[in-house]
Tab-separated table of C-alpha atoms in Angstrom:
chain	number	residue	atom	x	y	z
A	1	MET	CA	74.713	-93.079	-129.597
A	2	ARG	CA	74.544	-92.042	-133.270
A	3	GLU	CA	71.150	-90.426	-132.712
A	4	LEU	CA	72.537	-88.403	-129.786
A	5	ALA	CA	75.586	-87.379	-131.753
A	6	SER	CA	73.431	-86.184	-134.663
A	7	ARG	CA	71.713	-83.718	-132.325
A	8	ILE	CA	74.935	-81.920	-131.385
A	9	PRO	CA	74.874	-78.368	-132.824
A	10	LEU	CA	78.101	-77.337	-134.511
A	11	PRO	CA	79.900	-74.550	-132.579
A	12	ARG	CA	79.083	-71.150	-134.073
A	13	HIS	CA	81.097	-69.014	-131.697
A	14	ARG	CA	84.831	-68.408	-131.638
A	15	ALA	CA	86.828	-68.846	-128.428
A	16	ALA	CA	87.062	-65.052	-128.206
A	17	ASP	CA	83.260	-64.897	-128.027
A	18	LEU	CA	83.177	-66.998	-124.855
A	19	GLU	CA	83.308	-66.043	-121.189
A	20	ARG	CA	85.432	-68.423	-119.149
A	21	TYR	CA	84.912	-69.542	-115.536
A	22	ARG	CA	87.733	-71.723	-114.234
A	23	GLY	CA	87.694	-73.263	-110.757
A	24	ARG	CA	86.416	-76.048	-108.506
A	25	LEU	CA	83.024	-77.193	-107.233
A	26	ALA	CA	82.472	-79.273	-104.093
A	27	SER	CA	79.066	-80.974	-103.950
A	28	PHE	CA	77.962	-82.976	-100.906
A	29	ALA	CA	75.082	-83.668	-98.538
A	30	THR	CA	74.846	-84.446	-94.842
A	31	THR	CA	72.461	-86.308	-92.569
A	32	SER	CA	71.225	-82.954	-91.218
A	33	GLY	CA	69.221	-82.741	-94.457
A	34	GLU	CA	71.064	-80.031	-96.351
A	35	ARG	CA	72.712	-80.391	-99.758
A	36	PHE	CA	75.632	-78.100	-100.597
A	37	VAL	CA	77.545	-76.864	-103.626
A	38	ALA	CA	80.597	-74.784	-102.707
A	39	SER	CA	82.231	-73.014	-105.651
A	40	CYS	CA	85.705	-71.524	-105.794
A	41	TRP	CA	86.402	-69.665	-109.048
A	42	ASP	CA	90.012	-68.723	-109.719
A	43	GLU	CA	89.144	-67.098	-113.037
A	44	SER	CA	85.902	-65.471	-114.190
A	45	PRO	CA	84.614	-62.236	-115.778
A	46	PHE	CA	84.336	-60.976	-112.164
A	47	GLY	CA	87.785	-62.077	-111.050
A	48	SER	CA	88.230	-64.716	-108.346
A	49	TRP	CA	85.329	-65.363	-105.976
A	50	CYS	CA	83.617	-68.059	-103.905
A	51	GLY	CA	79.987	-68.921	-103.249
A	52	LEU	CA	77.865	-71.472	-101.431
A	53	LEU	CA	74.546	-72.816	-102.729
A	54	VAL	CA	72.456	-74.747	-100.220
A	55	ALA	CA	69.280	-76.788	-100.688
A	56	GLU	CA	67.797	-76.586	-97.194
A	57	SER	CA	66.098	-79.571	-95.573
A	58	ASP	CA	62.715	-77.943	-96.320
A	59	GLY	CA	63.588	-77.530	-100.021
A	60	CYS	CA	64.405	-73.812	-99.908
A	61	ARG	CA	67.424	-72.948	-102.086
A	62	THR	CA	69.755	-70.336	-100.581
A	63	LEU	CA	72.752	-68.673	-102.188
A	64	TYR	CA	75.561	-67.133	-100.106
A	65	VAL	CA	77.695	-64.778	-102.162
A	66	GLU	CA	79.476	-61.460	-101.644
A	67	SER	CA	77.519	-59.155	-103.978
A	68	GLU	CA	74.226	-58.719	-105.837
A	69	ILE	CA	76.159	-58.624	-109.115
A	70	LEU	CA	77.447	-62.144	-108.487
A	71	ALA	CA	74.005	-63.250	-107.287
A	72	ASP	CA	72.461	-62.049	-110.560
A	73	ASP	CA	75.121	-63.957	-112.481
A	74	VAL	CA	74.373	-67.185	-110.560
A	75	ARG	CA	70.615	-66.661	-111.080
A	76	LEU	CA	71.194	-66.906	-114.831
A	77	LEU	CA	72.136	-70.543	-114.283
A	78	HIS	CA	70.391	-71.742	-111.137
A	79	ASP	CA	67.003	-71.545	-109.436
A	80	ILE	CA	67.393	-69.645	-106.157
A	81	ASP	CA	64.808	-68.718	-103.514
A	82	ASN	CA	66.938	-66.600	-101.145
A	83	VAL	CA	70.184	-64.654	-101.436
A	84	VAL	CA	72.309	-63.834	-98.390
A	85	LEU	CA	75.166	-61.421	-98.974
A	86	ALA	CA	78.184	-62.923	-97.237
A	87	ASP	CA	81.918	-63.311	-97.401
A	88	VAL	CA	82.424	-66.928	-98.453
A	89	ARG	CA	85.972	-68.046	-97.696
A	90	ILE	CA	87.358	-71.310	-99.019
A	91	ALA	CA	90.884	-72.339	-98.043
A	92	ARG	CA	92.424	-75.363	-99.745
A	93	ALA	CA	95.306	-77.150	-98.054
A	94	GLY	CA	96.432	-80.645	-98.959
A	95	GLN	CA	93.530	-83.057	-98.568
A	96	GLU	CA	91.191	-80.531	-96.926
A	97	TRP	CA	88.847	-77.693	-97.824
A	98	ALA	CA	87.903	-75.240	-95.070
A	99	VAL	CA	84.709	-73.310	-95.859
A	100	GLU	CA	83.500	-70.345	-93.826
A	101	VAL	CA	80.428	-68.180	-94.462
A	102	VAL	CA	80.318	-64.755	-92.790
A	103	PRO	CA	77.199	-62.644	-93.566
A	104	VAL	CA	77.853	-58.929	-94.042
A	105	ASP	CA	75.524	-58.067	-91.154
A	106	GLY	CA	76.196	-60.827	-88.675
A	107	PRO	CA	78.523	-63.383	-87.101
A	108	PRO	CA	79.861	-66.422	-88.981
A	109	LEU	CA	76.976	-68.585	-90.187
A	110	SER	CA	78.802	-71.718	-91.193
A	111	ARG	CA	82.173	-73.336	-90.661
A	112	LEU	CA	82.877	-76.704	-92.211
A	113	THR	CA	85.797	-78.849	-93.266
A	114	LEU	CA	85.852	-81.297	-96.168
A	115	THR	CA	88.311	-84.170	-96.368
A	116	LEU	CA	89.261	-85.281	-99.862
A	117	ASP	CA	90.625	-88.526	-101.205
A	118	SER	CA	93.036	-89.020	-104.084
A	119	PRO	CA	91.759	-88.314	-107.610
A	120	THR	CA	89.189	-90.798	-108.909
A	121	ARG	CA	90.153	-93.054	-111.788
A	122	ARG	CA	88.052	-90.903	-114.101
A	123	GLY	CA	89.523	-87.700	-112.679
A	124	ALA	CA	93.072	-88.993	-113.063
A	125	VAL	CA	92.463	-89.771	-116.748
A	126	ILE	CA	90.885	-86.375	-117.467
A	127	SER	CA	93.612	-84.464	-115.630
A	128	ARG	CA	96.229	-85.984	-117.955
A	129	LEU	CA	94.537	-84.547	-121.045
A	130	PRO	CA	95.730	-81.153	-122.314
A	131	SER	CA	93.521	-78.120	-121.750
A	132	SER	CA	93.335	-77.746	-125.518
A	133	VAL	CA	91.139	-80.871	-125.382
A	134	THR	CA	89.269	-80.600	-122.071
A	135	GLU	CA	88.491	-76.871	-122.158
A	136	THR	CA	86.459	-76.982	-125.357
A	137	ARG	CA	82.773	-77.124	-126.184
A	138	GLY	CA	83.368	-80.349	-128.086
A	139	PHE	CA	84.650	-82.042	-124.926
A	140	ALA	CA	81.581	-80.768	-123.017
A	141	TRP	CA	79.310	-82.260	-125.673
A	142	PHE	CA	81.192	-85.564	-125.466
A	143	THR	CA	80.564	-85.532	-121.684
A	144	GLU	CA	76.882	-84.752	-122.290
A	145	ILE	CA	76.538	-87.774	-124.579
A	146	MET	CA	78.208	-90.041	-122.023
A	147	LEU	CA	75.841	-88.770	-119.307
A	148	ARG	CA	72.825	-89.476	-121.507
A	149	VAL	CA	74.090	-93.000	-122.232
A	150	LEU	CA	74.674	-93.606	-118.508
A	151	SER	CA	71.210	-92.258	-117.656
A	152	LEU	CA	69.638	-95.119	-119.591
A	153	GLY	CA	70.662	-97.472	-116.801
A	154	VAL	CA	71.551	-95.218	-113.873
A	155	PRO	CA	68.715	-92.858	-112.863
A	156	SER	CA	71.031	-90.712	-110.737
A	157	PHE	CA	72.619	-89.360	-113.950
A	158	ARG	CA	69.335	-88.122	-115.493
A	159	ALA	CA	69.493	-84.647	-113.931
A	160	VAL	CA	73.244	-84.186	-114.508
A	161	HIS	CA	74.142	-82.126	-117.567
A	162	ALA	CA	77.288	-80.691	-119.120
A	163	VAL	CA	75.542	-78.460	-121.682
A	164	GLY	CA	72.524	-76.220	-121.250
A	165	ARG	CA	71.046	-72.742	-121.623
A	166	LEU	CA	70.962	-69.768	-119.309
A	167	ARG	CA	67.810	-67.815	-118.463
A	168	ASP	CA	68.639	-65.321	-121.244
A	169	GLY	CA	69.001	-68.042	-123.887
A	170	ARG	CA	72.802	-68.158	-124.089
A	171	ARG	CA	74.403	-71.583	-124.055
A	172	GLU	CA	76.865	-72.740	-121.380
A	173	HIS	CA	79.263	-75.688	-121.568
A	174	HIS	CA	80.784	-77.358	-118.507
A	175	CYS	CA	84.165	-78.990	-119.096
A	176	ALA	CA	85.483	-81.358	-116.418
A	177	ARG	CA	89.235	-81.180	-115.704
A	178	GLY	CA	89.533	-83.486	-112.677
A	179	GLU	CA	87.649	-85.108	-109.811
A	180	ARG	CA	88.327	-86.121	-106.208
A	181	VAL	CA	85.996	-87.930	-103.821
A	182	ILE	CA	84.935	-86.241	-100.572
A	183	THR	CA	85.342	-88.779	-97.746
A	184	ALA	CA	84.285	-86.786	-94.689
A	185	VAL	CA	82.706	-83.510	-93.564
A	186	SER	CA	82.596	-81.810	-90.181
A	187	GLY	CA	81.344	-78.502	-88.823
A	188	THR	CA	78.116	-76.560	-88.479
A	189	TYR	CA	75.531	-74.791	-90.609
A	190	THR	CA	73.301	-72.092	-89.079
A	191	GLY	CA	74.609	-73.187	-85.682
A	192	ARG	CA	73.606	-76.842	-86.082
A	193	PRO	CA	75.953	-79.803	-86.486
A	194	LEU	CA	76.091	-81.085	-90.049
A	195	GLY	CA	76.001	-84.756	-89.158
A	196	ASN	CA	77.603	-87.352	-91.369
A	197	LEU	CA	78.382	-87.265	-95.077
A	198	THR	CA	75.764	-88.852	-97.334
A	199	ASP	CA	74.864	-89.115	-101.016
A	200	LEU	CA	73.033	-86.247	-102.691
A	201	THR	CA	69.412	-86.365	-103.729
A	202	ALA	CA	67.843	-83.971	-106.251
A	203	CYS	CA	68.544	-80.356	-105.307
A	204	GLY	CA	66.324	-78.515	-107.798
A	205	PHE	CA	69.038	-75.989	-108.655
A	206	GLY	CA	68.234	-75.995	-112.359
A	207	PHE	CA	70.593	-76.476	-115.335
A	208	SER	CA	72.175	-79.506	-113.704
A	209	ASP	CA	71.939	-81.269	-110.372
A	210	PRO	CA	75.254	-82.313	-108.764
A	211	PRO	CA	76.366	-85.934	-109.167
A	212	ARG	CA	75.012	-88.325	-106.556
A	213	HIS	CA	78.278	-89.070	-104.796
A	214	PRO	CA	80.057	-86.277	-102.842
A	215	ALA	CA	83.024	-85.001	-104.824
A	216	VAL	CA	85.141	-82.015	-105.778
A	217	GLY	CA	85.325	-81.397	-109.489
A	218	GLU	CA	87.780	-79.166	-111.315
A	219	MET	CA	85.815	-77.438	-114.050
A	220	THR	CA	85.900	-74.821	-116.760
A	221	ALA	CA	82.600	-73.259	-117.783
A	222	LEU	CA	82.398	-71.708	-121.226
A	223	ARG	CA	79.568	-69.201	-121.683
A	224	GLN	CA	78.476	-67.303	-124.780
A	225	ARG	CA	78.993	-63.558	-124.385
């Protein structure tokens, strides 16, 4: 623990020098073979927007997003093979997320519904902390240390990171603000039934793979300008 802590670089950038992305990420997999990360950003340098990142059953990584500008921004963080320009709509109501993907040049490609449980014990604790604590680079580094400690005994945490670098060398910090378990999924993707909910395997998205168990995380990403 002390060795890990000694490797933490002291913050050199003021809060004003950081770009802020504030929203929610739903990560899950199904027995059809696909792994999904649906993002819904309420606040970002580009305003509010949604996207869907899919690791296909053959390993191909496809991003659905509304513009090339957003696609370029996501490419700074993740490894992507294909980009499909689409209107990604995410409606949150109670215990459900409704996700619809409508390509700009075609009919709806995907419609799915996620059912969420109550906040996890960890998520309930984090959500009680003030944003002055959770939305800081120091809190992200604390999370990174905990993930590294967990990875010593739990291999599924080895590809999960809270701190990393973009393609252009800038550093990004991911600050968790809450977490809820996904208990069920229904719908279709590319016209095929999704099947049942299952744990995620490695997606190869770069920066960080999603946690193994399907969940929705509330998150703030802090990025150097």
